[in-house]
XYZ file of C-alpha atoms in Angstrom:
731
model
C -0.146 0.099 0.112
C 1.288 3.310 -0.793
C 1.662 5.524 2.138
C 3.052 8.571 0.926
C 0.742 11.178 -0.839
C 3.620 12.690 -3.046
C 5.267 11.421 -5.968
C 8.335 13.928 -6.769
C 7.960 12.432 -11.306
C 10.736 12.810 -13.673
C 9.155 14.675 -17.988
C 10.845 14.639 -21.002
C 11.287 18.625 -20.450
C 14.271 20.469 -20.624
C 13.797 21.617 -17.236
C 16.213 20.657 -14.698
C 13.723 19.629 -11.951
C 11.430 16.869 -11.184
C 7.547 17.771 -10.347
C 5.138 16.939 -7.382
C 1.931 15.096 -7.817
C -0.671 14.606 -5.277
C -1.027 10.624 -5.387
C -4.882 10.298 -5.030
C -6.960 7.569 -3.512
C -8.246 6.070 -5.912
C -4.418 4.792 -7.075
C -3.948 1.458 -4.070
C -0.551 1.075 -4.376
C 2.356 3.051 -6.186
C 6.146 2.370 -6.149
C 9.300 4.621 -7.850
C 10.168 4.098 -11.238
C 6.550 3.119 -11.977
C 5.241 5.308 -15.296
C 2.209 7.267 -14.463
C -0.312 9.923 -16.613
C -0.122 13.652 -15.378
C -1.683 16.462 -16.517
C 1.053 18.851 -17.723
C 0.171 22.724 -18.332
C -2.641 22.186 -21.087
C -1.924 18.428 -21.968
C -1.516 14.702 -20.275
C 1.323 13.573 -20.662
C 3.698 9.808 -19.213
C 5.563 10.230 -15.794
C 7.938 8.008 -14.388
C 7.981 7.981 -10.628
C 11.593 9.460 -9.268
C 10.388 9.632 -5.975
C 7.698 8.697 -2.725
C 7.574 12.526 -0.276
C 5.445 13.264 2.916
C 6.071 17.110 2.244
C 6.098 18.353 -1.016
C 8.436 21.532 -2.115
C 5.778 23.749 -2.626
C 2.246 24.008 -0.850
C -0.164 20.975 -1.110
C -3.169 22.993 -2.051
C -1.295 24.305 -5.541
C -0.505 20.809 -6.542
C -2.301 18.409 -8.980
C -3.717 14.901 -8.722
C -1.698 11.898 -10.756
C -4.454 10.688 -13.226
C -2.922 6.997 -14.190
C -1.191 4.423 -13.249
C 0.629 2.658 -16.539
C 2.179 0.277 -14.913
C 1.512 -2.854 -11.902
C 5.884 -2.987 -11.308
C 8.263 -0.360 -11.674
C 10.054 -0.274 -15.482
C 13.026 1.126 -13.548
C 14.991 -1.133 -10.677
C 16.727 0.602 -7.964
C 20.083 -0.726 -9.652
C 18.897 1.032 -13.339
C 17.744 4.609 -11.757
C 20.351 4.616 -9.663
C 22.815 4.744 -12.758
C 21.283 6.746 -15.392
C 20.703 9.822 -11.740
C 24.577 10.059 -11.790
C 24.744 9.989 -15.661
C 21.963 12.736 -16.060
C 23.860 14.693 -13.162
C 27.756 13.965 -14.671
C 26.783 14.673 -18.266
C 24.588 17.566 -17.284
C 21.472 16.474 -18.049
C 17.379 16.782 -17.275
C 16.341 13.412 -15.249
C 13.283 13.545 -16.660
C 14.662 13.700 -20.081
C 17.639 11.193 -19.453
C 15.127 8.313 -17.686
C 12.602 9.297 -21.559
C 16.301 8.057 -23.128
C 16.145 4.890 -22.100
C 12.797 3.981 -22.690
C 11.932 2.709 -25.943
C 9.682 4.077 -27.790
C 6.971 2.089 -27.483
C 6.193 2.981 -23.593
C 7.076 7.064 -23.614
C 4.131 6.653 -24.984
C 0.393 6.162 -22.558
C -0.853 3.117 -25.132
C -2.103 0.348 -23.099
C 0.296 -2.819 -22.563
C 0.261 -5.406 -25.988
C 3.233 -8.225 -24.589
C 0.829 -10.473 -24.994
C -0.471 -10.173 -28.889
C 0.098 -12.488 -31.467
C 2.681 -13.142 -33.928
C 2.790 -15.431 -37.316
C 5.416 -18.402 -37.411
C 5.577 -20.484 -40.226
C 5.781 -23.848 -40.378
C 7.170 -26.958 -42.185
C 4.211 -29.402 -43.755
C 5.749 -31.273 -46.162
C 8.632 -33.214 -47.116
C 10.390 -31.327 -50.092
C 13.053 -34.298 -50.883
C 11.844 -34.228 -54.972
C 9.710 -31.309 -55.435
C 12.531 -28.756 -54.888
C 15.587 -29.921 -56.313
C 15.026 -27.247 -59.308
C 14.907 -24.551 -56.898
C 17.646 -24.516 -54.190
C 17.396 -21.108 -52.754
C 13.354 -23.210 -51.376
C 15.064 -26.320 -50.723
C 17.317 -24.518 -48.136
C 14.771 -22.352 -46.390
C 12.360 -25.071 -46.215
C 14.922 -27.711 -44.719
C 15.645 -24.649 -42.196
C 12.389 -24.170 -41.236
C 11.655 -27.839 -40.610
C 14.462 -28.072 -38.379
C 12.267 -25.715 -35.495
C 9.338 -27.711 -34.516
C 8.777 -24.389 -32.641
C 8.156 -22.437 -35.899
C 10.324 -19.356 -37.209
C 8.448 -15.626 -37.929
C 9.981 -12.795 -40.373
C 12.859 -11.737 -38.250
C 14.014 -14.795 -38.019
C 14.288 -15.712 -41.556
C 15.095 -12.677 -43.299
C 18.367 -12.696 -40.130
C 19.261 -16.466 -41.837
C 17.974 -15.520 -45.563
C 18.329 -11.859 -46.610
C 15.345 -10.482 -49.462
C 13.514 -13.580 -48.710
C 10.488 -13.240 -48.695
C 9.544 -13.970 -52.812
C 10.554 -17.730 -51.295
C 9.015 -17.543 -48.280
C 5.831 -16.851 -50.680
C 6.624 -19.544 -52.483
C 6.587 -22.306 -50.703
C 2.882 -21.223 -48.893
C 1.820 -21.771 -52.181
C 3.296 -24.985 -53.659
C 1.416 -26.347 -49.323
C 5.002 -26.517 -48.544
C 4.844 -24.698 -45.631
C 2.066 -23.070 -43.575
C 1.677 -19.792 -41.549
C 0.148 -19.993 -38.381
C -1.047 -17.928 -35.528
C 0.945 -17.700 -32.072
C 0.740 -16.416 -28.352
C 4.245 -14.927 -27.857
C 7.217 -16.910 -28.446
C 8.092 -18.680 -24.561
C 12.512 -17.599 -25.290
C 14.802 -21.103 -23.998
C 16.460 -21.019 -21.176
C 18.577 -24.153 -21.541
C 22.677 -23.031 -23.222
C 23.839 -25.228 -25.861
C 26.535 -27.514 -24.584
C 28.699 -26.116 -27.171
C 32.791 -26.627 -26.572
C 34.852 -23.433 -28.078
C 38.634 -24.762 -29.515
C 41.318 -21.788 -27.838
C 44.609 -21.110 -28.387
C 46.877 -20.669 -25.137
C 46.435 -16.983 -25.965
C 42.806 -16.917 -26.047
C 43.006 -19.700 -23.209
C 45.597 -17.613 -21.228
C 43.540 -14.461 -21.146
C 39.690 -15.551 -20.515
C 41.274 -17.504 -17.001
C 42.178 -13.941 -16.498
C 39.498 -12.663 -16.172
C 37.406 -15.476 -14.901
C 39.493 -15.888 -12.456
C 38.184 -12.459 -11.024
C 34.210 -12.809 -11.830
C 31.975 -11.556 -9.029
C 34.286 -8.009 -8.896
C 34.128 -4.625 -10.241
C 37.752 -4.752 -12.084
C 37.734 -3.244 -15.981
C 39.865 -5.357 -17.932
C 41.185 -3.716 -21.588
C 41.559 -6.394 -24.100
C 43.838 -5.061 -26.815
C 43.634 -7.962 -29.668
C 44.900 -7.929 -33.062
C 42.542 -7.886 -36.322
C 41.855 -11.438 -36.037
C 43.134 -12.513 -32.369
C 39.741 -14.686 -31.910
C 38.474 -11.887 -28.908
C 35.123 -12.816 -29.948
C 35.937 -16.250 -28.858
C 36.802 -14.809 -25.457
C 34.320 -13.368 -24.811
C 31.535 -16.593 -25.267
C 33.893 -18.567 -23.218
C 34.151 -15.663 -20.400
C 30.471 -15.824 -20.783
C 29.588 -19.720 -20.801
C 31.165 -19.766 -17.311
C 29.109 -16.399 -16.321
C 25.703 -18.079 -17.266
C 26.263 -21.185 -15.662
C 25.106 -18.903 -12.462
C 20.457 -20.114 -13.093
C 19.582 -16.503 -13.739
C 22.814 -14.042 -15.097
C 22.508 -11.908 -17.547
C 25.248 -10.088 -19.500
C 24.927 -7.441 -21.632
C 27.533 -6.536 -24.813
C 27.673 -3.289 -26.370
C 28.453 -3.024 -29.986
C 29.136 1.025 -31.462
C 26.664 0.434 -34.856
C 23.803 -2.055 -36.033
C 26.028 -2.856 -38.487
C 27.737 -5.416 -36.461
C 24.557 -6.897 -34.852
C 24.017 -9.345 -37.460
C 26.912 -11.121 -37.779
C 27.491 -11.018 -33.750
C 23.734 -11.695 -33.103
C 24.153 -15.255 -35.215
C 27.088 -16.233 -33.829
C 25.124 -15.992 -30.462
C 22.331 -17.972 -30.497
C 24.412 -20.565 -32.981
C 27.083 -21.477 -30.138
C 24.506 -20.394 -26.955
C 21.168 -21.683 -28.417
C 18.918 -19.154 -26.566
C 17.260 -16.474 -27.582
C 19.433 -13.355 -27.681
C 18.085 -9.487 -26.860
C 18.400 -7.206 -29.661
C 18.076 -3.269 -29.002
C 19.058 -0.885 -31.308
C 17.023 1.488 -33.611
C 17.200 -1.095 -36.410
C 14.391 -3.020 -34.608
C 10.495 -2.673 -34.580
C 9.292 0.064 -31.571
C 7.301 -3.205 -31.057
C 9.285 -6.147 -31.224
C 11.865 -3.450 -28.781
C 9.330 -3.034 -26.042
C 8.829 -6.451 -26.153
C 12.659 -7.418 -25.684
C 12.804 -5.020 -23.390
C 10.305 -5.799 -21.092
C 11.433 -9.932 -21.507
C 15.172 -8.129 -20.318
C 13.476 -6.278 -17.088
C 12.358 -9.890 -16.137
C 15.680 -11.707 -16.444
C 13.669 -13.994 -18.613
C 16.272 -12.727 -21.767
C 19.791 -13.602 -20.924
C 22.603 -12.677 -22.972
C 21.801 -8.927 -24.251
C 23.227 -7.264 -27.163
C 23.157 -3.690 -28.339
C 23.792 -0.113 -29.562
C 24.947 2.318 -26.989
C 21.042 3.355 -25.580
C 21.420 -0.165 -24.252
C 23.982 0.484 -21.302
C 20.391 1.765 -19.354
C 18.403 -1.057 -19.244
C 17.348 -2.454 -16.029
C 18.816 -5.650 -15.853
C 18.353 -7.260 -12.769
C 20.589 -10.297 -12.434
C 23.385 -8.715 -14.393
C 26.391 -10.231 -14.564
C 28.976 -9.018 -16.781
C 29.838 -5.951 -19.470
C 31.783 -6.055 -22.634
C 32.395 -3.422 -25.069
C 33.075 -4.507 -28.111
C 34.984 -1.804 -30.852
C 35.465 0.478 -27.322
C 37.473 2.765 -29.234
C 34.734 3.361 -31.740
C 33.021 7.010 -31.679
C 29.495 6.057 -32.736
C 29.577 4.546 -28.573
C 29.588 8.470 -27.536
C 25.899 10.082 -27.977
C 25.867 12.848 -30.393
C 22.808 14.835 -29.296
C 20.445 15.202 -26.709
C 22.043 12.943 -23.673
C 25.640 13.882 -24.926
C 26.959 10.508 -22.182
C 29.626 7.988 -23.727
C 28.139 4.177 -23.305
C 31.900 2.960 -22.616
C 31.890 5.568 -19.541
C 28.612 4.909 -18.691
C 29.586 0.425 -18.004
C 32.175 1.051 -16.728
C 30.233 3.278 -14.112
C 27.758 0.550 -13.841
C 29.632 -2.230 -13.264
C 31.368 -0.862 -10.598
C 27.743 0.149 -9.297
C 26.734 -3.683 -8.796
C 30.718 -5.127 -8.357
C 31.219 -6.609 -11.255
C 33.185 -6.960 -14.301
C 33.450 -5.240 -17.255
C 35.250 -6.251 -21.038
C 36.888 -3.631 -23.471
C 37.374 -5.292 -26.466
C 39.717 -3.724 -29.569
C 42.672 -3.781 -31.958
C 43.107 -0.146 -31.420
C 42.420 2.044 -27.579
C 41.287 4.845 -27.822
C 43.835 6.337 -25.712
C 42.039 7.816 -22.902
C 41.773 4.026 -22.362
C 45.333 3.381 -22.954
C 46.368 6.071 -20.509
C 44.249 4.144 -18.297
C 45.878 1.058 -18.380
C 49.390 3.144 -17.387
C 47.783 4.154 -14.758
C 46.388 1.095 -13.793
C 43.183 1.832 -13.362
C 42.349 -0.695 -16.420
C 44.166 -4.681 -16.248
C 45.912 -4.631 -19.503
C 45.574 -7.821 -21.436
C 46.835 -8.456 -25.003
C 46.102 -11.236 -27.995
C 49.401 -10.013 -30.014
C 48.327 -13.508 -32.354
C 46.464 -14.190 -35.115
C 43.911 -17.132 -33.906
C 44.233 -18.753 -36.950
C 48.085 -19.313 -37.023
C 47.328 -16.336 -40.102
C 49.928 -14.227 -40.863
C 48.821 -10.057 -39.771
C 48.497 -7.434 -43.437
C 51.387 -6.633 -45.009
C 51.388 -2.633 -44.986
C 52.060 -0.779 -47.153
C 51.961 2.421 -48.860
C 51.498 3.918 -52.491
C 53.075 7.690 -53.071
C 50.682 9.427 -55.091
C 53.180 12.148 -55.712
C 54.745 9.536 -58.438
C 51.009 9.101 -60.458
C 49.681 11.524 -62.434
C 47.376 13.966 -61.123
C 43.133 12.700 -60.299
C 44.874 8.952 -60.142
C 42.301 7.951 -58.247
C 43.709 3.936 -57.955
C 47.656 4.022 -57.887
C 49.718 1.800 -60.098
C 50.788 -0.753 -57.328
C 47.524 -1.188 -55.886
C 46.088 -1.334 -59.449
C 48.358 -4.051 -60.414
C 48.265 -6.186 -56.774
C 44.294 -5.987 -57.654
C 44.673 -7.977 -60.305
C 46.772 -10.554 -59.198
C 44.225 -11.106 -56.082
C 41.276 -11.236 -58.202
C 42.546 -13.572 -60.525
C 43.970 -15.600 -57.743
C 39.807 -15.839 -57.002
C 40.281 -13.508 -54.092
C 38.239 -10.349 -52.976
C 39.281 -6.908 -52.245
C 38.775 -4.157 -50.144
C 38.675 -0.665 -51.261
C 38.157 1.761 -48.471
C 37.249 5.678 -49.145
C 35.335 7.805 -46.425
C 33.591 9.655 -48.826
C 30.077 9.068 -50.020
C 28.296 10.553 -53.213
C 30.538 10.743 -56.429
C 32.198 13.684 -56.278
C 32.678 16.088 -53.104
C 32.272 19.544 -55.386
C 30.810 20.384 -58.351
C 32.193 23.543 -59.756
C 32.468 25.820 -63.052
C 35.718 25.448 -64.966
C 35.025 28.911 -66.626
C 33.594 30.613 -63.388
C 34.846 28.899 -60.544
C 31.592 28.990 -59.364
C 31.222 25.725 -56.560
C 27.654 24.009 -55.627
C 28.052 24.959 -51.729
C 24.391 24.575 -49.402
C 22.301 27.370 -49.110
C 22.281 26.161 -44.796
C 25.889 24.906 -44.566
C 29.206 26.276 -44.746
C 29.862 22.890 -46.912
C 29.887 21.754 -50.340
C 27.612 19.968 -52.395
C 28.388 16.118 -52.734
C 26.674 15.212 -55.814
C 25.946 11.472 -56.393
C 25.178 9.895 -59.800
C 21.692 7.649 -58.658
C 20.251 10.283 -58.602
C 21.475 13.194 -60.558
C 20.922 14.929 -57.022
C 23.413 17.847 -55.112
C 23.231 16.308 -51.720
C 24.515 17.922 -48.126
C 25.726 15.791 -46.533
C 26.069 17.595 -43.201
C 22.098 18.557 -43.121
C 20.822 16.515 -46.061
C 19.086 19.162 -48.665
C 19.164 17.801 -52.071
C 18.778 19.681 -55.061
C 18.809 18.766 -58.328
C 21.989 18.705 -60.160
C 22.113 21.487 -62.368
C 22.860 22.130 -66.020
C 24.758 25.762 -66.496
C 26.380 27.334 -64.241
C 24.250 29.558 -62.242
C 26.562 31.838 -62.162
C 27.844 32.311 -65.503
C 25.674 30.703 -67.479
C 28.331 27.573 -69.001
C 27.980 24.314 -69.658
C 31.811 23.350 -68.681
C 30.702 21.953 -65.008
C 33.222 19.787 -63.800
C 33.107 16.958 -60.880
C 36.023 17.164 -58.131
C 37.715 14.596 -56.609
C 36.076 11.705 -55.745
C 33.247 9.241 -53.423
C 32.409 5.957 -53.507
C 29.783 6.078 -56.058
C 32.645 7.430 -58.902
C 35.017 4.524 -57.237
C 32.259 1.732 -58.126
C 31.752 3.630 -61.391
C 35.809 3.586 -62.501
C 36.131 -0.074 -61.277
C 33.268 -0.977 -64.057
C 35.602 0.139 -66.608
C 39.147 -0.684 -65.039
C 37.601 -4.418 -63.596
C 34.735 -5.569 -65.561
C 34.816 -9.048 -65.307
C 34.272 -8.574 -61.513
C 31.539 -8.134 -59.517
C 31.273 -5.094 -57.595
C 29.469 -3.862 -54.605
C 29.047 -0.134 -52.884
C 28.459 -0.827 -48.952
C 28.130 2.515 -47.272
C 25.501 4.327 -45.882
C 23.331 5.566 -48.900
C 23.123 1.602 -49.794
C 22.654 0.366 -46.181
C 19.800 2.419 -45.630
C 17.124 0.183 -46.034
C 15.928 -2.149 -43.097
C 17.683 -5.510 -44.062
C 20.067 -4.170 -47.182
C 23.090 -4.417 -44.040
C 22.616 -8.227 -43.638
C 21.677 -8.901 -47.596
C 24.818 -7.003 -48.444
C 26.774 -9.130 -46.566
C 25.029 -12.671 -47.112
C 26.165 -11.340 -50.496
C 30.080 -11.173 -49.862
C 30.245 -13.688 -48.301
C 28.570 -16.000 -50.678
C 31.788 -14.678 -52.942
C 28.727 -13.151 -55.094
C 31.083 -10.574 -55.180
C 34.719 -9.808 -55.230
C 35.703 -6.239 -54.907
C 34.023 -4.809 -52.129
C 33.666 -0.578 -51.581
C 33.123 0.793 -48.606
C 33.073 4.387 -46.087
C 34.016 3.267 -41.421
C 31.091 0.832 -41.904
C 34.027 -1.614 -43.307
C 36.047 -1.256 -40.376
C 33.814 -2.339 -37.616
C 34.361 -5.439 -36.916
C 33.375 -7.684 -39.797
C 35.435 -11.107 -40.645
C 35.659 -11.751 -44.326
C 37.411 -15.142 -44.756
C 38.133 -14.452 -48.702
C 38.675 -10.544 -48.503
C 43.067 -10.957 -49.168
C 43.982 -7.372 -51.059
C 42.693 -4.121 -48.758
C 43.092 -0.635 -50.927
C 43.318 3.119 -48.338
C 42.768 5.404 -50.947
C 42.737 8.628 -49.514
C 44.637 8.795 -44.931
C 45.414 12.236 -45.397
C 42.643 13.843 -44.733
C 42.590 12.025 -41.313
C 46.371 13.465 -41.195
C 46.533 17.315 -41.702
C 42.981 18.103 -40.001
C 43.328 21.020 -37.307
C 41.395 18.381 -35.158
C 44.377 16.726 -32.150
C 41.677 13.370 -31.961
C 41.999 12.706 -36.273
C 45.742 11.115 -36.175
C 44.178 8.802 -33.726
C 41.080 8.459 -35.100
C 42.977 8.094 -38.703
C 45.482 5.275 -37.413
C 42.559 3.758 -36.088
C 40.502 3.569 -39.078
C 43.682 2.072 -41.206
C 44.906 -0.772 -38.503
C 40.708 -1.986 -38.757
C 40.101 -1.922 -42.353
C 43.778 -3.359 -42.752
C 42.435 -6.252 -40.258
C 40.042 -7.260 -43.070
C 42.792 -8.701 -45.353
C 44.505 -12.071 -44.920
C 42.224 -13.840 -42.633
C 42.867 -16.882 -43.620
C 45.982 -19.232 -44.431
C 46.989 -16.648 -46.695
C 49.108 -13.048 -45.776
C 47.408 -10.437 -46.497
C 47.960 -6.538 -48.436
C 47.565 -3.734 -47.758
C 47.869 -0.345 -49.792
C 47.720 3.028 -47.939
C 47.649 5.896 -50.182
C 48.860 8.919 -49.752
C 50.906 12.280 -50.234
C 52.884 11.855 -47.191
C 54.196 8.679 -46.634
C 57.457 9.784 -44.700
C 54.749 11.371 -42.133
C 57.065 10.078 -39.312
C 54.529 8.991 -36.400
C 52.591 7.184 -40.126
C 55.754 5.388 -40.127
C 55.779 4.597 -36.847
C 52.176 3.019 -37.414
C 54.563 1.421 -40.532
C 57.131 -0.472 -38.417
C 56.062 -0.909 -35.670
C 52.467 -1.077 -34.586
C 49.633 1.007 -33.359
C 51.269 0.615 -28.895
C 54.190 2.438 -30.521
C 52.582 4.673 -32.133
C 49.707 5.226 -30.045
C 52.412 5.581 -26.684
C 54.805 8.607 -29.134
C 51.188 10.353 -30.219
C 49.779 10.158 -26.103
C 53.585 11.879 -24.846
C 52.329 14.600 -27.726
C 49.563 14.665 -25.966
C 50.647 14.901 -22.570
C 53.259 18.052 -23.834
C 50.351 19.759 -25.072
C 47.950 19.208 -21.791
C 45.425 17.520 -24.230
C 43.010 14.671 -22.505
C 43.335 12.260 -21.734
C 46.037 14.443 -19.212
C 43.341 18.110 -19.697
C 39.912 17.038 -19.387
C 37.275 19.173 -21.241
C 33.321 20.569 -21.221
C 31.967 22.293 -24.744
C 29.583 24.889 -23.957
C 27.387 24.408 -27.689
C 25.797 27.430 -28.490
C 23.779 28.209 -32.660
C 21.311 30.505 -33.705
C 19.682 32.436 -36.845
C 21.663 36.051 -35.019
C 25.354 35.980 -35.511
C 25.096 38.773 -33.456
C 22.948 36.396 -30.295
C 25.425 33.938 -30.968
C 28.633 35.529 -29.807
C 27.273 38.171 -27.318
C 25.635 35.611 -25.698
C 29.243 32.629 -25.759
C 31.071 35.999 -24.790
C 28.625 36.898 -21.962
C 28.995 33.578 -20.686
C 33.398 33.279 -20.721
C 32.940 35.627 -18.687
C 30.752 34.856 -16.005
C 32.868 31.498 -16.351
C 36.021 33.567 -15.357
C 34.355 35.156 -12.256
C 32.259 32.170 -10.856
C 34.632 29.359 -11.516
C 38.019 28.158 -10.219
C 40.725 29.957 -11.067
C 42.591 26.840 -12.256
C 40.075 26.162 -14.254
C 41.028 27.513 -18.302
C 38.368 29.375 -20.596
C 38.903 29.475 -24.063
C 36.594 30.540 -26.644
C 34.622 32.139 -28.301
C 35.727 29.178 -30.586
C 34.282 29.917 -34.346
C 34.528 25.703 -35.574
C 35.740 24.972 -39.023
C 31.769 24.374 -40.384
C 30.414 27.764 -38.827
C 27.341 27.426 -39.972
C 24.912 24.288 -40.612
C 21.036 23.872 -41.036
C 21.437 27.412 -41.249
C 22.575 28.120 -37.871
C 25.709 30.044 -37.047
C 27.665 27.525 -34.316
C 30.582 28.602 -32.225
C 31.547 27.208 -28.830
C 33.767 27.734 -25.760
C 35.960 25.185 -23.450
C 36.386 24.383 -19.651
C 39.910 22.935 -19.555
C 40.524 21.694 -16.185
C 43.939 19.475 -15.698
C 41.908 18.187 -12.492
C 37.973 16.340 -13.260
C 37.622 17.252 -9.553
C 37.762 20.759 -9.811
C 34.499 20.673 -12.042
C 32.112 18.892 -9.996
C 31.927 21.516 -7.377
C 31.379 24.727 -9.764
C 29.825 23.586 -12.993
C 26.486 22.589 -11.686
C 25.573 26.627 -10.134
C 27.715 28.025 -12.781
C 24.524 26.138 -15.846
C 21.862 27.337 -13.598
C 23.051 30.604 -14.102
C 22.841 30.424 -17.321
C 19.950 29.515 -17.494
C 18.693 33.041 -15.446
C 20.317 34.920 -18.590
C 18.160 36.931 -21.098
C 20.761 35.527 -23.600
C 20.090 32.271 -23.096
C 16.852 32.579 -24.311
C 17.897 34.089 -27.404
C 19.879 31.383 -28.384
C 19.935 27.281 -28.344
C 22.505 26.358 -26.030
C 24.084 22.657 -24.709
C 26.767 21.410 -22.653
C 29.146 18.553 -23.362
C 30.889 17.009 -20.991
C 34.307 15.571 -22.178
C 33.534 15.822 -26.049
C 34.750 14.336 -28.614
C 34.149 16.538 -31.517
C 35.328 20.459 -32.289
C 31.593 20.631 -32.007
């Protein structure tokens, strides 16, 4: 029975406070962590009960009643509430908005619970040995469905056989399968008894972690590409799941990593895997989320937001590709999932594993300080040799050359040997710029300080920053000349060049443009594994841990942009990309080759990377960071602002910079206002100030008071501003 008469409720609002409501007599029992329907202004909204209180913060007669209790039991347990409360305070984000960020979209609404709804499954009902001899695809799918006596649903079939809708329809028409309506699937709890064959190094690393389960410790697992970090994860997870109710959370930076890892997890452990990412339906996400919170789902695989999911029996957290910038949220609630995962592990006294072939400089620094235990896998798991990396000096090539002579020759050799080739270029589209040869006009976005990129498939110019599109002009809008030329090259142009230079081989693009449609990424990956394409052209999606057994050659077409960027993190990211993409080659038996095209092959840090590897490169780069007092040897807070009015923007930033110098400890350095490289984006001017401290604790006592003061300024209402704790980008 609810004894307290009032509740503090979190609401999805930018206001940095909770709201008090009266609990009416009609609500007999109310738990902290439940959703409620409440009046807010002139509308009714969903809120989350954060605290039950006896005395409200304002006069009780002025309070409104809670209208309805939406949950019988709390959907946020005490541990997850405490985690989100900590994260909201650390990242200086409103608690109510943080709570709603952690909820699946379907649970942010006041709709009735439909968790007992039915779903459609297919059952194999007839043998098909003779009738499908001439339809091998139908035969494979029928045989697979037949193995699942309980039936399979659409999502399971799509994951196993991308693009199979037509085949399923044909099997139904032939009377070989039938669809049935069933109640929600009962999750399999019995683990498969699949044995792992670990190398000596893998076994040593696994045992080091297994020997220290049930206590908080951060393990930085640095393993070269192909060293079998996933097998190490599986070995440790198997040990953890011997406890009958234990749950494990695996975080990955990108949706693109989930299909392959999901399939491997399901195959090895033989139980349903809880998937949490934005590429599944709202209904499925809600269903999975609720099953996780009751402990039914034992292995949870998700992208960054999954770190906040209530997991009652959580015993282990794995953060794969911990270096990846995608683990940091870049809009709204600006948390870093890796760092939240570490705090959560500490909160629960459980281990957390951070895995990467190219660890972030922050994690390497923490390992040096012995805050993390640094474990290594220095050899590839299948006795494969590490790929041979060499530079292709573009200064010796004709201006405008896209594929250098050494790379071109190597491609012919590897393709003729029946192998696959990856060409990496981190630029989508056909050409990064459209130029008038006669007057020098360049097609630019009217809302951003950026050139428009030409996309040949749709014959449109697209801004890759605000996504605005316009038709490619036939004439120069400035001088009416027809002499418009393309400058530079993107993945679409590479695809066109390859069709001319390597007409006998099939090439496929793997970038955001082509993988946006649901299921398309899975289909492309399946086609690559089935050797339907010999040349793979892609952006950084290719660096995300994919295993392509038949790739023996990688060409990195342009490394120079990252080397010469003004962003101090650019060189670290370029090195990580280079090593990660290079690691896709030579995964089985033969040594892979990598050609890195550059105009600066003598760059000292590139030479270090080539001859001594990533650990030595990172050590030297960290030494330079230390000399310049850059992160991780200092701590940054960025306060960013944007406005359509440039004057309002700089008045606001100059004022809060002056206030910071007056209010904050003198040891905190205030830099700015600073104008980013792209000052205007999506029609708004942008700038920021940077607060720099040598010790993180200097911010703890003062930053909240400072931000509360900013909110009272009249100037703050003329701009849109946000705070980014531990920023990883200039803007």
